[in-house]
Structures are given as C-alpha cells and as structure tokens.
Amino acid sequence: PAFTNTSSYWAAEAKVSLPADTNSTSPKYLIAGIRSRTQGIPGYVAAYTLDAETGEITSRLFLEETTGYGGTVGNEPSPAPWSEEYFAMGDSGENFMEVWKINGTSGLLLAHLDLPGDPVNAAWYN
C-alpha cells in the first residue's frame, strides 16, 4: 500500500506454473516480474498461490527485488516444465539469465549465467 513510485517501472509479466503432476491441470503458482526503467534500480519478482478449483489468488508468497533491472524486455518468468517451484528470468539490460526457486515464502536465486546479447525468455530443454 505504501508503494507510490509506479512511474519508475513498466511492463509486468505474469505466468502460471506448469503442473508437474500429469493428473493435474491446475497450476499451483502465479509468478510475476516487473522491470525498472532505470539501470541500478532493481525490478521485482513475486509469487502467489492459486486455488486449484477456482484459479483465484489465495496468498502472496513473496515480493523480492531482482538482481538486475530487467532492461527493456526482461524479468519475464519462464516456469520449468518439470517442477512448479522453479522458474527462470532473463535480464536484457544487464545480459544474464537466472534460475529461481519458490522456497516457501521466499524466492531463492539458484543460478546466474552471464550471456552475450539480450536474453529475455528461457526455453527449458530436457
């Protein structure tokens, strides 16, 4: 409620997790990222739990600063197809890709990979 600096951020991206259980068609999480307009000011990532029957948001698990600002097209979560707790996000301004884990009520950064160019979305490959 105290956040008023909305003009410093743009283009929130949201994705639902991919059910790892083949018997389920209901995603467990909604993951959202927002990028900053200014290098040096971090973006944010948030995760919410979803009701399996209605799809409604039931709670916010976390709202965390990202390690970069996102660039012009970054901070878009890419849920992993093999586990609902994992997702990747690219930063097109600072040229890296990261893998995150929903760890209870916090976001846990697991891996950071610097890349050439402007990485945006992750494509999970098995």
PDB file of C-alpha atoms in Angstrom:
ATOM      1  CA  PRO A   1       0.000   0.000   0.000  1.00  0.00           C
ATOM      2  CA  ALA A   2       2.898   2.417   0.592  1.00  0.00           C
ATOM      3  CA  PHE A   3       4.400   1.895  -2.876  1.00  0.00           C
ATOM      4  CA  THR A   4       3.929   5.061  -4.928  1.00  0.00           C
ATOM      5  CA  ASN A   5       6.840   5.008  -7.374  1.00  0.00           C
ATOM      6  CA  THR A   6       4.886   3.414 -10.234  1.00  0.00           C
ATOM      7  CA  SER A   7       6.366   5.649 -12.958  1.00  0.00           C
ATOM      8  CA  SER A   8       9.792   4.052 -12.407  1.00  0.00           C
ATOM      9  CA  TYR A   9       8.568   0.603 -13.537  1.00  0.00           C
ATOM     10  CA  TRP A  10       6.996  -0.858 -16.645  1.00  0.00           C
ATOM     11  CA  ALA A  11       5.503  -3.958 -18.204  1.00  0.00           C
ATOM     12  CA  ALA A  12       4.730  -6.537 -15.590  1.00  0.00           C
ATOM     13  CA  GLU A  13       4.825 -10.083 -16.968  1.00  0.00           C
ATOM     14  CA  ALA A  14       2.979 -12.972 -15.325  1.00  0.00           C
ATOM     15  CA  LYS A  15       2.947 -16.722 -15.942  1.00  0.00           C
ATOM     16  CA  VAL A  16       1.343 -19.665 -14.190  1.00  0.00           C
ATOM     17  CA  SER A  17       3.447 -22.621 -13.144  1.00  0.00           C
ATOM     18  CA  LEU A  18       3.210 -25.795 -15.189  1.00  0.00           C
ATOM     19  CA  PRO A  19       1.701 -28.703 -13.253  1.00  0.00           C
ATOM     20  CA  ALA A  20       4.383 -31.374 -12.882  1.00  0.00           C
ATOM     21  CA  ASP A  21       1.749 -33.946 -11.921  1.00  0.00           C
ATOM     22  CA  THR A  22       0.275 -35.347 -15.141  1.00  0.00           C
ATOM     23  CA  ASN A  23      -3.025 -35.911 -13.328  1.00  0.00           C
ATOM     24  CA  SER A  24      -3.396 -32.211 -12.536  1.00  0.00           C
ATOM     25  CA  THR A  25      -4.499 -29.438 -14.873  1.00  0.00           C
ATOM     26  CA  SER A  26      -4.458 -26.713 -12.218  1.00  0.00           C
ATOM     27  CA  PRO A  27      -1.324 -24.604 -11.774  1.00  0.00           C
ATOM     28  CA  LYS A  28      -0.136 -24.095  -8.206  1.00  0.00           C
ATOM     29  CA  TYR A  29       1.527 -20.673  -8.602  1.00  0.00           C
ATOM     30  CA  LEU A  30       1.290 -17.359 -10.419  1.00  0.00           C
ATOM     31  CA  ILE A  31       4.754 -15.833 -10.910  1.00  0.00           C
ATOM     32  CA  ALA A  32       5.085 -12.178 -11.887  1.00  0.00           C
ATOM     33  CA  GLY A  33       8.044  -9.969 -12.755  1.00  0.00           C
ATOM     34  CA  ILE A  34       8.272  -6.235 -13.274  1.00  0.00           C
ATOM     35  CA  ARG A  35      11.230  -4.319 -14.657  1.00  0.00           C
ATOM     36  CA  SER A  36      12.672  -0.985 -13.676  1.00  0.00           C
ATOM     37  CA  ARG A  37      13.047   1.847 -16.172  1.00  0.00           C
ATOM     38  CA  THR A  38      16.482   2.721 -14.758  1.00  0.00           C
ATOM     39  CA  GLN A  39      19.669   0.692 -14.589  1.00  0.00           C
ATOM     40  CA  GLY A  40      20.806   0.445 -10.978  1.00  0.00           C
ATOM     41  CA  ILE A  41      17.242   0.311  -9.632  1.00  0.00           C
ATOM     42  CA  PRO A  42      16.150  -3.327  -9.335  1.00  0.00           C
ATOM     43  CA  GLY A  43      12.992  -4.868 -10.695  1.00  0.00           C
ATOM     44  CA  TYR A  44      10.791  -7.199  -8.678  1.00  0.00           C
ATOM     45  CA  VAL A  45       9.554 -10.776  -8.788  1.00  0.00           C
ATOM     46  CA  ALA A  46       6.546 -12.106  -6.884  1.00  0.00           C
ATOM     47  CA  ALA A  47       4.856 -15.467  -6.453  1.00  0.00           C
ATOM     48  CA  TYR A  48       1.284 -16.169  -5.444  1.00  0.00           C
ATOM     49  CA  THR A  49      -0.544 -19.404  -4.607  1.00  0.00           C
ATOM     50  CA  LEU A  50      -3.622 -20.288  -6.641  1.00  0.00           C
ATOM     51  CA  ASP A  51      -6.775 -22.119  -5.642  1.00  0.00           C
ATOM     52  CA  ALA A  52      -6.866 -25.425  -7.557  1.00  0.00           C
ATOM     53  CA  GLU A  53     -10.618 -25.216  -8.168  1.00  0.00           C
ATOM     54  CA  THR A  54     -11.192 -21.547  -8.992  1.00  0.00           C
ATOM     55  CA  GLY A  55      -7.757 -20.276 -10.048  1.00  0.00           C
ATOM     56  CA  GLU A  56      -8.103 -17.369  -7.604  1.00  0.00           C
ATOM     57  CA  ILE A  57      -5.036 -15.986  -5.855  1.00  0.00           C
ATOM     58  CA  THR A  58      -5.113 -17.242  -2.270  1.00  0.00           C
ATOM     59  CA  SER A  59      -1.915 -15.651  -0.911  1.00  0.00           C
ATOM     60  CA  ARG A  60       1.255 -13.814  -1.849  1.00  0.00           C
ATOM     61  CA  LEU A  61       4.279 -15.920  -1.032  1.00  0.00           C
ATOM     62  CA  PHE A  62       6.904 -13.257  -1.645  1.00  0.00           C
ATOM     63  CA  LEU A  63       7.820  -9.999  -3.325  1.00  0.00           C
ATOM     64  CA  GLU A  64      11.595  -9.774  -3.878  1.00  0.00           C
ATOM     65  CA  GLU A  65      13.953  -7.416  -5.655  1.00  0.00           C
ATOM     66  CA  THR A  66      15.574  -8.922  -8.723  1.00  0.00           C
ATOM     67  CA  THR A  67      19.360  -8.814  -9.095  1.00  0.00           C
ATOM     68  CA  GLY A  68      19.134  -6.509 -12.122  1.00  0.00           C
ATOM     69  CA  TYR A  69      16.724  -4.009 -13.527  1.00  0.00           C
ATOM     70  CA  GLY A  70      15.355  -6.150 -16.356  1.00  0.00           C
ATOM     71  CA  GLY A  71      16.170  -3.979 -19.351  1.00  0.00           C
ATOM     72  CA  THR A  72      13.510  -3.171 -21.911  1.00  0.00           C
ATOM     73  CA  VAL A  73      12.128  -6.701 -22.243  1.00  0.00           C
ATOM     74  CA  GLY A  74      13.432  -8.753 -19.285  1.00  0.00           C
ATOM     75  CA  ASN A  75      12.161 -10.067 -15.967  1.00  0.00           C
ATOM     76  CA  GLU A  76       9.639 -12.336 -17.648  1.00  0.00           C
ATOM     77  CA  PRO A  77       9.327 -15.569 -15.672  1.00  0.00           C
ATOM     78  CA  SER A  78       9.620 -18.849 -17.571  1.00  0.00           C
ATOM     79  CA  PRO A  79       8.222 -21.686 -15.421  1.00  0.00           C
ATOM     80  CA  ALA A  80      10.063 -25.009 -15.527  1.00  0.00           C
ATOM     81  CA  PRO A  81       8.044 -27.887 -17.002  1.00  0.00           C
ATOM     82  CA  TRP A  82       9.403 -30.457 -14.513  1.00  0.00           C
ATOM     83  CA  SER A  83       8.655 -28.715 -11.199  1.00  0.00           C
ATOM     84  CA  GLU A  84       6.258 -25.956 -10.220  1.00  0.00           C
ATOM     85  CA  GLU A  85       8.773 -24.433  -7.796  1.00  0.00           C
ATOM     86  CA  TYR A  86      11.387 -23.471 -10.437  1.00  0.00           C
ATOM     87  CA  PHE A  87      11.428 -20.641 -12.969  1.00  0.00           C
ATOM     88  CA  ALA A  88      13.975 -18.696 -14.989  1.00  0.00           C
ATOM     89  CA  MET A  89      14.188 -14.982 -15.777  1.00  0.00           C
ATOM     90  CA  GLY A  90      16.407 -13.093 -18.191  1.00  0.00           C
ATOM     91  CA  ASP A  91      17.702  -9.550 -17.880  1.00  0.00           C
ATOM     92  CA  SER A  92      18.058  -7.908 -21.298  1.00  0.00           C
ATOM     93  CA  GLY A  93      19.662  -4.777 -19.855  1.00  0.00           C
ATOM     94  CA  GLU A  94      22.467  -6.466 -17.952  1.00  0.00           C
ATOM     95  CA  ASN A  95      22.681  -9.599 -20.146  1.00  0.00           C
ATOM     96  CA  PHE A  96      22.142 -12.539 -17.843  1.00  0.00           C
ATOM     97  CA  MET A  97      19.754 -15.419 -17.185  1.00  0.00           C
ATOM     98  CA  GLU A  98      18.875 -16.680 -13.717  1.00  0.00           C
ATOM     99  CA  VAL A  99      17.131 -19.713 -12.265  1.00  0.00           C
ATOM    100  CA  TRP A 100      14.975 -19.130  -9.197  1.00  0.00           C
ATOM    101  CA  LYS A 101      13.085 -21.419  -6.824  1.00  0.00           C
ATOM    102  CA  ILE A 102       9.920 -20.744  -4.877  1.00  0.00           C
ATOM    103  CA  ASN A 103      11.195 -21.664  -1.436  1.00  0.00           C
ATOM    104  CA  GLY A 104       8.242 -21.494   0.912  1.00  0.00           C
ATOM    105  CA  THR A 105       7.554 -17.803   1.409  1.00  0.00           C
ATOM    106  CA  SER A 106      10.687 -16.521  -0.318  1.00  0.00           C
ATOM    107  CA  GLY A 107      12.314 -16.539  -3.718  1.00  0.00           C
ATOM    108  CA  LEU A 108      15.683 -18.280  -3.790  1.00  0.00           C
ATOM    109  CA  LEU A 109      18.201 -17.433  -6.528  1.00  0.00           C
ATOM    110  CA  LEU A 110      19.868 -20.705  -7.556  1.00  0.00           C
ATOM    111  CA  ALA A 111      21.970 -19.854 -10.605  1.00  0.00           C
ATOM    112  CA  HIS A 112      23.202 -16.818 -12.554  1.00  0.00           C
ATOM    113  CA  LEU A 113      24.655 -17.039 -16.067  1.00  0.00           C
ATOM    114  CA  ASP A 114      26.091 -14.023 -17.897  1.00  0.00           C
ATOM    115  CA  LEU A 115      25.247 -14.147 -21.612  1.00  0.00           C
ATOM    116  CA  PRO A 116      26.002 -12.092 -24.717  1.00  0.00           C
ATOM    117  CA  GLY A 117      23.133 -10.235 -26.336  1.00  0.00           C
ATOM    118  CA  ASP A 118      19.788  -9.524 -24.755  1.00  0.00           C
ATOM    119  CA  PRO A 119      18.416 -12.688 -23.093  1.00  0.00           C
ATOM    120  CA  VAL A 120      14.718 -12.424 -22.368  1.00  0.00           C
ATOM    121  CA  ASN A 121      12.927 -15.769 -22.123  1.00  0.00           C
ATOM    122  CA  ALA A 122      14.238 -19.164 -21.105  1.00  0.00           C
ATOM    123  CA  ALA A 123      13.404 -22.263 -23.107  1.00  0.00           C
ATOM    124  CA  TRP A 124      13.624 -25.321 -20.875  1.00  0.00           C
ATOM    125  CA  TYR A 125      15.189 -28.311 -22.608  1.00  0.00           C
ATOM    126  CA  ASN A 126      15.286 -31.927 -21.478  1.00  0.00           C
TER     127      ASN A 126
END
